């Protein structure tokens, strides 16, 4: 077991295998947790981040102790040779029924296999629920099995994150099924979160509710605990900031629209073949809306730089130059629910005296070389653009307040300079612009030792706000109404050349795509016209 200083679980490993799926961080906490629900009164996490618990290190176990509403409680995590056990106890009497939800992210695979693709790993997990016990087996690679049960009656279970978090989690970060009951079904999805729900009870003082977990790979579990003297920092607690819902974006000619069963506009194309997705569509689909943008020599397939933009506030991710596995600059969005708030490039906007994570916009515009996020608020419209330059290996991120309101905001980047997170030290210079160099132990360094990435930006200051002071996290704070930030990847030296503007790049990319398609156009007055749009998206 490895713990963050907050008391959240970072990682559970045995030899080269990772038992959990996702590594925790100081913003989101660990992905494994136990929720306490007091009937008709409230719900809280018990394990550290965004919980009322105090984290206590003991000789052979850790404890989370706190108070929620009228209840004083203690949760002990005890690690043994064959697994671990959570013991929940009430420290005083209350008259209300309580129940617990235990959620655990499941990996059961080689660490590198998980980091390569969590979704792929999840699809090879087999689930069986029988006699109050949930059994999970990894069907690819070496045999690994996890069994989870309780000393208390299990009322409900689920085996995929969507059956615990629900689709609205993307919008409000509140697990939907905490306010319902778990669906009691096995779902073989791409988000390997299991959940167990106990039956409601009035717990007496000398009784506990336990969750027992046993791990088997025909070996034993490493039961070492971290050597921490005390916890000195409290977790960083944040909220997300979504754009207002709008029914119809202004300034577009709406072509080939898509409507909900209730007649609500969900998405459409424009005369320039852009695709516009409204917030209401993002909230009813399981997979998030994304767009891959590229620049470079498409014909020779050399010197290509690419980035993935996600509608739910990931402005750049999986930013690479050349090889998409080894030459990563920015980290990857790891799952469809987006439970990691630090992946890729993010923006934290200060509103009501706290930094809030920009999340789902009012609508999202995608084109060949750019993506745009429009956040409509009561007093302003914030427009954020990520675009690739034509002819240069550069990406521009722009931030614009339409009412010229000066904002206090932070742009965070999770830097890799390797294949995955936490695989080596990250070396960079910050004399003027930021220049990042390959990690010494990376294939990038072995094959392309002169490769480097740079960030050029308007005036900023580094921030060490707790939660952002993590290895690989670069947090840049601004006080402005607009911003331009440029990321460039090069094999040798940076290009000392003028920037190509957004409008010029947009025109040049459109010409390039027209040449690729030989100016092909269908002229049929029916739904077949939509292929004029799709033609560009599949070229």
Short mmCIF file of C-alpha atoms in Angstrom, two decimals:
data_model
loop_
_atom_site.label_atom_id
_atom_site.label_comp_id
_atom_site.label_asym_id
_atom_site.label_seq_id
_atom_site.Cartn_x
_atom_site.Cartn_y
_atom_site.Cartn_z
CA UNK A 1 0.00 0.00 0.00
CA UNK A 2 1.20 3.51 -0.84
CA UNK A 3 -0.52 6.54 0.68
CA UNK A 4 -0.59 10.20 -0.19
CA UNK A 5 0.25 12.61 2.60
CA UNK A 6 -3.47 13.38 2.82
CA UNK A 7 -4.19 9.79 3.84
CA UNK A 8 -5.69 8.80 0.49
CA UNK A 9 -4.61 5.56 -1.16
CA UNK A 10 -2.22 6.23 -4.02
CA UNK A 11 -1.50 2.69 -5.17
CA UNK A 12 -1.89 -0.97 -4.16
CA UNK A 13 0.76 -3.22 -5.70
CA UNK A 14 2.20 -6.69 -5.46
CA UNK A 15 5.56 -7.15 -7.21
CA UNK A 16 5.04 -5.81 -10.77
CA UNK A 17 1.24 -5.97 -10.53
CA UNK A 18 -1.10 -3.14 -9.61
CA UNK A 19 -4.21 -4.25 -7.75
CA UNK A 20 -6.07 -0.96 -8.00
CA UNK A 21 -6.61 0.75 -11.35
CA UNK A 22 -6.02 4.48 -10.88
CA UNK A 23 -3.38 6.31 -8.88
CA UNK A 24 -4.67 8.88 -6.43
CA UNK A 25 -3.68 12.54 -6.22
CA UNK A 26 -4.06 15.41 -3.76
CA UNK A 27 -6.86 17.06 -5.75
CA UNK A 28 -9.24 14.13 -6.21
CA UNK A 29 -7.90 11.89 -3.46
CA UNK A 30 -7.79 8.14 -3.90
CA UNK A 31 -10.23 6.32 -6.14
CA UNK A 32 -11.02 3.76 -3.44
CA UNK A 33 -13.30 5.03 -0.70
CA UNK A 34 -16.10 4.26 1.72
CA UNK A 35 -19.19 6.46 1.89
CA UNK A 36 -21.37 6.80 4.98
CA UNK A 37 -25.06 7.50 4.42
CA UNK A 38 -27.24 8.60 7.34
CA UNK A 39 -30.87 8.07 6.34
CA UNK A 40 -32.64 11.24 5.20
CA UNK A 41 -29.82 13.43 6.54
CA UNK A 42 -26.62 13.28 4.53
CA UNK A 43 -23.74 11.46 2.84
CA UNK A 44 -19.98 11.79 3.27
CA UNK A 45 -16.76 10.15 2.24
CA UNK A 46 -14.81 8.59 5.08
CA UNK A 47 -11.35 8.40 3.52
CA UNK A 48 -9.60 11.75 3.68
CA UNK A 49 -9.97 14.12 0.70
CA UNK A 50 -13.31 15.96 0.88
CA UNK A 51 -14.15 14.04 4.07
CA UNK A 52 -14.33 15.16 7.73
CA UNK A 53 -11.80 12.50 8.74
CA UNK A 54 -8.48 12.86 10.50
CA UNK A 55 -5.80 10.50 9.18
CA UNK A 56 -3.90 8.55 11.86
CA UNK A 57 -0.86 6.30 11.34
CA UNK A 58 -0.63 3.36 13.76
CA UNK A 59 1.91 0.57 14.08
CA UNK A 60 0.14 -1.96 11.87
CA UNK A 61 -2.87 -0.10 10.48
CA UNK A 62 -4.19 3.34 9.60
CA UNK A 63 -7.34 5.00 10.90
CA UNK A 64 -9.75 7.66 9.69
CA UNK A 65 -11.57 9.30 12.59
CA UNK A 66 -14.09 12.11 12.47
CA UNK A 67 -17.60 13.44 13.02
CA UNK A 68 -20.43 13.77 10.53
CA UNK A 69 -23.70 15.36 11.59
CA UNK A 70 -24.33 13.85 15.07
CA UNK A 71 -22.21 10.74 14.51
CA UNK A 72 -18.63 10.23 15.72
CA UNK A 73 -16.97 7.39 13.82
CA UNK A 74 -13.72 5.54 13.18
CA UNK A 75 -12.67 3.58 10.11
CA UNK A 76 -9.63 1.30 10.43
CA UNK A 77 -7.70 -0.12 7.47
CA UNK A 78 -5.83 -3.27 8.48
CA UNK A 79 -3.42 -4.95 6.06
CA UNK A 80 -2.64 -8.66 6.37
CA UNK A 81 -0.62 -11.20 4.42
CA UNK A 82 -3.58 -12.11 2.23
CA UNK A 83 -5.41 -8.84 1.76
CA UNK A 84 -6.94 -6.02 3.77
CA UNK A 85 -9.94 -5.21 5.92
CA UNK A 86 -11.92 -2.03 6.63
CA UNK A 87 -13.60 -1.85 10.05
CA UNK A 88 -16.21 0.85 10.61
CA UNK A 89 -17.40 1.62 14.12
CA UNK A 90 -19.66 4.23 15.72
CA UNK A 91 -18.18 6.06 18.71
CA UNK A 92 -21.55 7.32 19.95
CA UNK A 93 -25.22 6.41 19.61
CA UNK A 94 -27.58 7.93 17.06
CA UNK A 95 -31.18 7.00 16.34
CA UNK A 96 -30.93 7.02 12.54
CA UNK A 97 -30.29 4.11 10.20
CA UNK A 98 -26.95 4.12 8.39
CA UNK A 99 -25.53 2.21 5.45
CA UNK A 100 -22.10 2.10 3.82
CA UNK A 101 -20.90 2.04 0.22
CA UNK A 102 -17.45 0.57 -0.45
CA UNK A 103 -16.03 1.46 -3.87
CA UNK A 104 -12.78 0.03 -5.19
CA UNK A 105 -11.09 0.59 -8.54
CA UNK A 106 -9.81 -2.72 -9.92
CA UNK A 107 -6.69 -3.27 -12.02
CA UNK A 108 -5.28 -6.75 -11.30
CA UNK A 109 -2.69 -6.44 -14.07
CA UNK A 110 0.89 -5.53 -14.78
CA UNK A 111 1.52 -1.87 -13.94
CA UNK A 112 2.64 -1.01 -17.47
CA UNK A 113 -0.37 -2.76 -19.01
CA UNK A 114 -2.69 -0.64 -16.88
CA UNK A 115 -0.90 2.60 -17.71
CA UNK A 116 -1.01 1.72 -21.39
CA UNK A 117 -4.82 1.42 -21.38
CA UNK A 118 -7.06 1.24 -18.35
CA UNK A 119 -10.15 0.74 -20.52
CA UNK A 120 -8.60 -2.26 -22.30
CA UNK A 121 -7.51 -3.79 -18.99
CA UNK A 122 -11.02 -3.37 -17.57
CA UNK A 123 -12.60 -5.33 -20.41
CA UNK A 124 -10.70 -8.48 -19.39
CA UNK A 125 -12.01 -8.53 -15.83
CA UNK A 126 -14.56 -11.21 -14.98
CA UNK A 127 -17.11 -10.62 -12.19
CA UNK A 128 -19.11 -13.12 -10.14
CA UNK A 129 -21.44 -12.30 -7.25
CA UNK A 130 -22.53 -15.21 -5.09
CA UNK A 131 -23.41 -15.71 -1.42
CA UNK A 132 -22.66 -12.10 -0.43
CA UNK A 133 -19.21 -12.22 -2.07
CA UNK A 134 -18.00 -10.39 -5.17
CA UNK A 135 -15.19 -12.16 -7.01
CA UNK A 136 -13.07 -10.42 -9.68
CA UNK A 137 -10.61 -12.31 -11.90
CA UNK A 138 -8.18 -10.96 -14.47
CA UNK A 139 -8.52 -13.08 -17.62
CA UNK A 140 -5.45 -11.75 -19.41
CA UNK A 141 -1.89 -12.46 -18.36
CA UNK A 142 -1.06 -14.14 -15.07
CA UNK A 143 -3.87 -15.32 -12.81
CA UNK A 144 -5.02 -12.76 -10.27
CA UNK A 145 -8.19 -12.77 -8.19
CA UNK A 146 -9.80 -10.41 -5.70
CA UNK A 147 -12.67 -11.41 -3.41
CA UNK A 148 -14.66 -8.80 -1.48
CA UNK A 149 -17.31 -9.50 1.13
CA UNK A 150 -18.68 -8.13 4.40
CA UNK A 151 -19.71 -9.27 7.86
CA UNK A 152 -22.91 -7.33 7.28
CA UNK A 153 -25.65 -8.10 4.77
CA UNK A 154 -24.88 -6.82 1.26
CA UNK A 155 -27.97 -5.14 -0.17
CA UNK A 156 -26.56 -4.07 -3.52
CA UNK A 157 -23.53 -4.22 -5.81
CA UNK A 158 -22.25 -2.88 -9.12
CA UNK A 159 -19.21 -3.66 -11.26
CA UNK A 160 -18.73 -0.61 -13.49
CA UNK A 161 -18.18 3.04 -12.70
CA UNK A 162 -21.23 4.16 -14.66
CA UNK A 163 -23.43 2.10 -12.33
CA UNK A 164 -22.08 4.02 -9.35
CA UNK A 165 -21.15 7.49 -10.61
CA UNK A 166 -23.81 7.80 -13.33
CA UNK A 167 -23.72 10.18 -16.30
CA UNK A 168 -24.44 13.32 -14.27
CA UNK A 169 -21.14 12.85 -12.43
CA UNK A 170 -19.46 14.50 -15.42
CA UNK A 171 -21.46 17.64 -14.63
CA UNK A 172 -21.65 17.85 -10.83
CA UNK A 173 -19.03 15.36 -9.50
CA UNK A 174 -21.69 13.73 -7.30
CA UNK A 175 -22.01 9.92 -7.53
CA UNK A 176 -25.60 9.38 -8.65
CA UNK A 177 -26.21 6.02 -6.97
CA UNK A 178 -25.39 7.34 -3.51
CA UNK A 179 -28.91 8.80 -3.66
CA UNK A 180 -30.43 5.57 -4.95
CA UNK A 181 -29.61 1.90 -4.47
CA UNK A 182 -27.00 0.01 -6.46
CA UNK A 183 -28.50 -1.81 -9.48
CA UNK A 184 -27.35 -5.36 -8.56
CA UNK A 185 -26.06 -6.20 -12.01
CA UNK A 186 -22.80 -7.21 -13.64
CA UNK A 187 -21.77 -4.71 -16.26
CA UNK A 188 -18.67 -5.39 -18.34
CA UNK A 189 -17.58 -1.85 -19.17
CA UNK A 190 -14.45 0.25 -19.52
CA UNK A 191 -14.49 1.74 -16.02
CA UNK A 192 -13.50 -0.90 -13.47
CA UNK A 193 -15.05 0.40 -10.26
CA UNK A 194 -16.88 -2.09 -8.06
CA UNK A 195 -19.28 -0.99 -5.34
CA UNK A 196 -20.90 -2.83 -2.43
CA UNK A 197 -23.80 -1.42 -0.42
CA UNK A 198 -24.74 -2.68 3.05
CA UNK A 199 -28.29 -2.96 4.35
CA UNK A 200 -29.44 -0.07 6.59
CA UNK A 201 -28.85 -0.65 10.28
CA UNK A 202 -28.71 1.06 13.67
CA UNK A 203 -25.15 0.18 14.58
CA UNK A 204 -24.50 -0.39 18.29
CA UNK A 205 -21.28 0.71 19.97
CA UNK A 206 -19.61 -2.68 20.30
CA UNK A 207 -20.34 -3.80 16.72
CA UNK A 208 -18.54 -3.00 13.46
CA UNK A 209 -19.32 -3.13 9.77
CA UNK A 210 -16.38 -4.75 8.00
CA UNK A 211 -15.37 -5.12 4.37
CA UNK A 212 -12.89 -7.95 3.82
CA UNK A 213 -10.72 -8.14 0.70
CA UNK A 214 -8.55 -11.15 -0.18
CA UNK A 215 -6.01 -11.12 -3.00
CA UNK A 216 -4.64 -14.26 -4.63
CA UNK A 217 -2.02 -14.75 -7.30
CA UNK A 218 -0.66 -17.85 -5.55
CA UNK A 219 1.69 -15.52 -3.73
CA UNK A 220 1.24 -13.06 -0.85
CA UNK A 221 0.53 -9.35 -0.67
CA UNK A 222 3.20 -6.84 0.25
CA UNK A 223 1.85 -5.44 3.51
CA UNK A 224 4.36 -2.67 4.11
CA UNK A 225 2.99 0.64 5.35
CA UNK A 226 4.49 4.02 4.49
CA UNK A 227 6.78 5.62 7.03
CA UNK A 228 4.92 8.83 7.79
CA UNK A 229 5.23 10.67 11.08
CA UNK A 230 2.19 12.87 10.71
CA UNK A 231 -0.06 14.51 8.18
CA UNK A 232 0.80 18.17 7.90
CA UNK A 233 -1.49 19.37 5.11
CA UNK A 234 -5.24 19.26 4.62
CA UNK A 235 -6.66 18.19 1.26
CA UNK A 236 -7.48 20.73 -1.44
CA UNK A 237 -11.26 20.77 -1.81
CA UNK A 238 -12.70 22.12 -5.04
CA UNK A 239 -15.87 22.43 -7.06
CA UNK A 240 -16.40 22.24 -10.81
CA UNK A 241 -17.66 25.17 -12.87
CA UNK A 242 -19.99 24.43 -15.79
CA UNK A 243 -21.33 26.80 -18.39
CA UNK A 244 -25.02 27.69 -18.35
CA UNK A 245 -27.30 25.53 -20.44
CA UNK A 246 -28.43 27.21 -23.66
CA UNK A 247 -30.98 25.94 -26.17
CA UNK A 248 -29.48 27.33 -29.38
CA UNK A 249 -26.04 28.92 -29.90
CA UNK A 250 -26.12 32.25 -31.70
CA UNK A 251 -24.30 33.09 -34.92
CA UNK A 252 -24.48 29.69 -36.65
CA UNK A 253 -26.38 28.39 -39.65
CA UNK A 254 -27.63 25.07 -38.26
CA UNK A 255 -27.20 22.16 -40.69
CA UNK A 256 -28.09 18.49 -40.16
CA UNK A 257 -29.23 18.99 -36.57
CA UNK A 258 -29.67 16.17 -34.06
CA UNK A 259 -32.57 16.37 -31.59
CA UNK A 260 -33.52 14.46 -28.47
CA UNK A 261 -36.77 12.49 -28.27
CA UNK A 262 -38.25 15.56 -26.57
CA UNK A 263 -37.26 17.82 -29.48
CA UNK A 264 -34.30 19.46 -27.74
CA UNK A 265 -31.36 20.47 -29.96
CA UNK A 266 -28.30 18.32 -29.15
CA UNK A 267 -25.78 18.93 -31.94
CA UNK A 268 -25.41 20.18 -35.51
CA UNK A 269 -22.95 20.96 -38.30
CA UNK A 270 -22.08 24.34 -39.81
CA UNK A 271 -21.40 25.44 -43.39
CA UNK A 272 -17.66 25.14 -42.65
CA UNK A 273 -18.19 21.48 -41.60
CA UNK A 274 -17.61 22.25 -37.93
CA UNK A 275 -19.44 20.05 -35.45
CA UNK A 276 -21.20 21.76 -32.53
CA UNK A 277 -22.20 19.72 -29.47
CA UNK A 278 -24.41 21.23 -26.79
CA UNK A 279 -24.08 20.52 -23.08
CA UNK A 280 -27.33 18.57 -23.01
CA UNK A 281 -25.91 15.93 -25.38
CA UNK A 282 -22.73 15.48 -23.36
CA UNK A 283 -24.82 14.68 -20.28
CA UNK A 284 -26.75 11.81 -21.87
CA UNK A 285 -23.92 9.91 -23.57
CA UNK A 286 -21.54 7.49 -21.87
CA UNK A 287 -18.42 8.51 -23.79
CA UNK A 288 -17.21 12.09 -23.63
CA UNK A 289 -17.03 14.18 -26.79
CA UNK A 290 -13.46 14.58 -28.01
CA UNK A 291 -11.45 15.90 -30.95
CA UNK A 292 -7.94 14.97 -32.13
CA UNK A 293 -6.10 17.87 -33.76
CA UNK A 294 -2.84 17.50 -35.70
CA UNK A 295 -0.25 19.51 -37.53
CA UNK A 296 2.75 18.53 -39.63
CA UNK A 297 3.50 16.77 -42.90
CA UNK A 298 0.40 14.60 -43.41
CA UNK A 299 1.49 13.26 -46.81
CA UNK A 300 4.89 11.98 -45.71
CA UNK A 301 3.51 11.22 -42.21
CA UNK A 302 6.58 12.80 -40.60
CA UNK A 303 7.00 15.60 -38.10
CA UNK A 304 3.42 15.27 -36.90
CA UNK A 305 2.32 16.73 -33.59
CA UNK A 306 -1.09 15.90 -32.15
CA UNK A 307 -3.28 16.64 -29.16
CA UNK A 308 -6.64 15.37 -27.91
CA UNK A 309 -9.24 17.89 -26.75
CA UNK A 310 -12.14 16.79 -24.55
CA UNK A 311 -15.39 18.68 -24.17
CA UNK A 312 -15.40 18.31 -20.38
CA UNK A 313 -12.63 20.81 -19.79
CA UNK A 314 -9.48 18.94 -20.88
CA UNK A 315 -8.08 21.57 -23.22
CA UNK A 316 -5.10 19.52 -24.36
CA UNK A 317 -4.09 15.96 -23.50
CA UNK A 318 -1.98 13.15 -24.94
CA UNK A 319 0.11 15.90 -26.56
CA UNK A 320 2.84 14.16 -28.58
CA UNK A 321 5.45 14.70 -31.24
CA UNK A 322 5.81 11.66 -33.47
CA UNK A 323 5.37 8.37 -31.62
CA UNK A 324 2.13 8.52 -29.65
CA UNK A 325 3.30 6.09 -26.95
CA UNK A 326 6.86 7.13 -26.16
CA UNK A 327 6.98 10.86 -27.00
CA UNK A 328 4.26 12.16 -24.69
CA UNK A 329 4.42 15.68 -23.32
CA UNK A 330 1.01 15.92 -21.63
CA UNK A 331 -0.76 13.08 -19.86
CA UNK A 332 -3.79 11.15 -21.07
CA UNK A 333 -7.43 11.22 -20.00
CA UNK A 334 -7.64 7.85 -18.25
CA UNK A 335 -11.36 7.06 -18.18
CA UNK A 336 -14.76 8.04 -19.52
CA UNK A 337 -15.95 9.38 -16.16
CA UNK A 338 -12.91 11.69 -15.81
CA UNK A 339 -12.19 11.07 -12.14
CA UNK A 340 -8.69 12.60 -12.44
CA UNK A 341 -8.85 16.41 -12.38
CA UNK A 342 -5.15 16.91 -13.16
CA UNK A 343 -4.75 15.00 -16.44
CA UNK A 344 -3.62 16.99 -19.46
CA UNK A 345 -4.09 20.76 -19.50
CA UNK A 346 -6.80 22.27 -17.25
CA UNK A 347 -8.02 25.70 -16.16
CA UNK A 348 -9.07 26.60 -12.61
CA UNK A 349 -11.08 29.83 -12.45
CA UNK A 350 -11.49 31.78 -9.22
CA UNK A 351 -15.13 32.49 -8.44
CA UNK A 352 -16.70 33.18 -5.04
CA UNK A 353 -13.20 33.28 -3.49
CA UNK A 354 -12.22 29.74 -4.53
CA UNK A 355 -10.63 28.11 -7.57
CA UNK A 356 -13.13 26.04 -9.52
CA UNK A 357 -12.30 23.58 -12.28
CA UNK A 358 -13.72 24.59 -15.66
CA UNK A 359 -15.75 21.58 -16.65
CA UNK A 360 -18.53 21.16 -19.23
CA UNK A 361 -19.14 24.24 -21.41
CA UNK A 362 -22.45 25.51 -22.72
CA UNK A 363 -21.41 24.19 -26.12
CA UNK A 364 -18.31 22.80 -27.82
CA UNK A 365 -17.11 23.48 -31.37
CA UNK A 366 -14.84 21.05 -33.24
CA UNK A 367 -13.05 21.52 -36.54
CA UNK A 368 -10.04 20.16 -38.46
CA UNK A 369 -7.32 21.89 -36.48
CA UNK A 370 -9.08 23.38 -33.48
CA UNK A 371 -11.61 23.01 -30.68
CA UNK A 372 -13.53 25.78 -28.91
CA UNK A 373 -15.23 25.76 -25.52
CA UNK A 374 -17.92 28.38 -24.84
CA UNK A 375 -18.79 28.94 -21.19
CA UNK A 376 -21.87 31.16 -20.94
CA UNK A 377 -22.24 32.68 -17.46
CA UNK A 378 -24.75 35.22 -16.18
CA UNK A 379 -22.27 38.09 -16.52
CA UNK A 380 -19.87 36.93 -19.23
CA UNK A 381 -19.05 34.54 -22.06
CA UNK A 382 -15.64 32.86 -21.79
CA UNK A 383 -14.27 31.45 -25.03
CA UNK A 384 -11.35 29.01 -24.90
CA UNK A 385 -9.63 27.81 -28.06
CA UNK A 386 -7.03 25.13 -28.66
CA UNK A 387 -5.67 25.21 -32.21
CA UNK A 388 -2.76 23.81 -34.19
CA UNK A 389 -0.73 26.12 -36.39
CA UNK A 390 -0.51 25.28 -40.04
CA UNK A 391 3.07 24.51 -41.08
CA UNK A 392 4.56 24.58 -37.57
CA UNK A 393 4.53 22.06 -34.71
CA UNK A 394 2.78 24.47 -32.37
CA UNK A 395 -0.42 24.45 -30.37
CA UNK A 396 -2.06 27.64 -29.13
CA UNK A 397 -4.38 27.84 -26.14
CA UNK A 398 -6.31 31.11 -25.97
CA UNK A 399 -8.58 32.39 -23.21
CA UNK A 400 -10.96 35.28 -23.89
CA UNK A 401 -13.52 37.10 -21.77
CA UNK A 402 -16.08 38.64 -24.14
CA UNK A 403 -16.90 41.31 -21.54
CA UNK A 404 -13.19 41.91 -20.83
CA UNK A 405 -13.51 40.83 -17.19
CA UNK A 406 -10.14 40.28 -15.54
CA UNK A 407 -10.04 36.82 -13.95
CA UNK A 408 -7.75 35.12 -11.46
CA UNK A 409 -7.15 31.67 -12.96
CA UNK A 410 -4.60 28.86 -12.96
CA UNK A 411 -3.58 26.72 -15.94
CA UNK A 412 -2.24 23.31 -14.89
CA UNK A 413 -0.27 20.86 -17.01
CA UNK A 414 0.53 17.27 -16.10
CA UNK A 415 3.91 16.81 -17.79
CA UNK A 416 5.22 13.36 -18.75
CA UNK A 417 8.30 13.57 -21.04
CA UNK A 418 7.99 9.79 -20.99
CA UNK A 419 5.43 7.08 -21.69
CA UNK A 420 3.45 7.44 -18.46
CA UNK A 421 3.19 9.34 -15.18
CA UNK A 422 5.78 8.95 -12.42
CA UNK A 423 8.36 7.20 -14.61
CA UNK A 424 11.28 9.52 -13.99
CA UNK A 425 12.40 12.98 -13.03
CA UNK A 426 11.25 15.82 -15.26
CA UNK A 427 13.97 18.29 -16.18
CA UNK A 428 13.15 21.80 -17.36
CA UNK A 429 14.50 25.36 -17.61
CA UNK A 430 12.40 28.38 -16.69
CA UNK A 431 14.72 31.28 -17.48
CA UNK A 432 12.14 32.88 -19.76
CA UNK A 433 9.94 30.32 -21.47
CA UNK A 434 9.62 26.81 -20.08
CA UNK A 435 11.70 24.14 -21.84
CA UNK A 436 11.25 20.46 -20.94
CA UNK A 437 13.75 17.67 -21.65
CA UNK A 438 13.26 13.87 -21.87
CA UNK A 439 13.51 11.84 -18.67
CA UNK A 440 16.89 10.13 -18.44
CA UNK A 441 15.40 6.64 -18.32
CA UNK A 442 12.93 7.18 -21.17
CA UNK A 443 12.98 5.77 -24.69
CA UNK A 444 12.54 9.35 -25.84
CA UNK A 445 15.95 10.15 -24.37
CA UNK A 446 17.57 7.00 -25.78
CA UNK A 447 16.33 7.50 -29.34
CA UNK A 448 15.73 11.27 -29.59
CA UNK A 449 17.96 12.83 -26.96
CA UNK A 450 17.62 16.33 -28.47
CA UNK A 451 13.83 16.30 -28.46
CA UNK A 452 12.28 18.95 -26.26
CA UNK A 453 8.97 20.68 -25.61
CA UNK A 454 8.43 24.31 -24.72
CA UNK A 455 5.69 26.45 -23.21
CA UNK A 456 5.62 30.12 -24.13
CA UNK A 457 3.11 32.30 -22.38
CA UNK A 458 1.96 35.75 -21.40
CA UNK A 459 3.17 36.91 -17.98
CA UNK A 460 2.38 34.42 -15.22
CA UNK A 461 3.57 33.28 -11.82
CA UNK A 462 4.13 29.74 -10.59
CA UNK A 463 1.73 28.71 -7.87
CA UNK A 464 2.42 26.12 -5.18
CA UNK A 465 -1.18 25.96 -4.03
CA UNK A 466 -1.53 22.72 -2.12
CA UNK A 467 -2.72 19.97 -4.43
CA UNK A 468 -0.80 21.40 -7.37
CA UNK A 469 2.62 20.97 -5.71
CA UNK A 470 3.06 17.47 -7.12
CA UNK A 471 5.77 15.93 -9.32
CA UNK A 472 5.01 16.61 -12.97
CA UNK A 473 2.42 19.34 -12.29
CA UNK A 474 3.17 22.81 -13.66
CA UNK A 475 0.65 25.37 -12.38
CA UNK A 476 0.71 28.86 -13.93
CA UNK A 477 -1.39 31.65 -12.40
CA UNK A 478 -2.75 34.62 -14.36
CA UNK A 479 -4.68 37.81 -13.63
CA UNK A 480 -6.07 38.74 -17.05
CA UNK A 481 -9.10 38.91 -19.30
CA UNK A 482 -7.32 37.16 -22.17
CA UNK A 483 -4.41 34.77 -22.62
CA UNK A 484 -2.32 33.08 -25.29
CA UNK A 485 -0.18 30.10 -24.35
CA UNK A 486 1.88 28.18 -26.93
CA UNK A 487 3.18 24.60 -26.71
CA UNK A 488 5.82 23.50 -29.21
CA UNK A 489 7.61 20.19 -29.66
CA UNK A 490 10.85 19.93 -31.65
CA UNK A 491 13.41 17.27 -32.51
CA UNK A 492 16.34 19.70 -32.41
CA UNK A 493 15.92 23.48 -32.04
CA UNK A 494 12.87 25.67 -31.57
CA UNK A 495 11.53 27.56 -34.56
CA UNK A 496 12.33 31.27 -34.41
CA UNK A 497 9.46 32.21 -36.68
CA UNK A 498 6.28 34.24 -36.62
CA UNK A 499 3.10 32.66 -35.36
CA UNK A 500 0.31 31.73 -37.71
CA UNK A 501 -2.91 33.27 -36.41
CA UNK A 502 -6.03 31.28 -35.68
CA UNK A 503 -7.87 32.59 -38.75
CA UNK A 504 -4.90 32.04 -41.09
CA UNK A 505 -4.37 28.49 -39.78
CA UNK A 506 -8.07 27.73 -40.13
CA UNK A 507 -8.04 28.84 -43.78
CA UNK A 508 -4.83 26.94 -44.59
CA UNK A 509 -6.08 23.71 -43.01
CA UNK A 510 -9.36 23.98 -44.90
CA UNK A 511 -7.44 24.32 -48.19
CA UNK A 512 -5.36 21.26 -47.27
CA UNK A 513 -8.46 19.17 -46.60
CA UNK A 514 -10.08 20.34 -49.84
CA UNK A 515 -6.99 19.13 -51.70
CA UNK A 516 -7.12 15.77 -49.89
CA UNK A 517 -10.73 15.28 -51.00
CA UNK A 518 -10.20 16.61 -54.54
CA UNK A 519 -12.96 19.16 -53.77
CA UNK A 520 -15.52 16.34 -53.73
CA UNK A 521 -19.04 17.54 -52.93
CA UNK A 522 -22.40 15.77 -52.96
CA UNK A 523 -25.34 17.82 -54.25
CA UNK A 524 -28.47 15.93 -53.23
CA UNK A 525 -31.40 17.61 -51.49
CA UNK A 526 -31.90 15.09 -48.69
CA UNK A 527 -30.17 13.68 -45.64
CA UNK A 528 -27.36 12.38 -47.86
CA UNK A 529 -25.98 15.92 -47.66
CA UNK A 530 -24.62 15.10 -44.21
CA UNK A 531 -21.86 13.16 -45.97
CA UNK A 532 -20.45 16.47 -47.14
CA UNK A 533 -19.60 17.05 -43.48
CA UNK A 534 -18.53 13.51 -42.63
CA UNK A 535 -16.21 13.44 -45.63
CA UNK A 536 -13.86 15.86 -43.86
CA UNK A 537 -13.96 14.02 -40.55
CA UNK A 538 -12.90 10.71 -42.09
CA UNK A 539 -10.18 12.06 -44.40
#
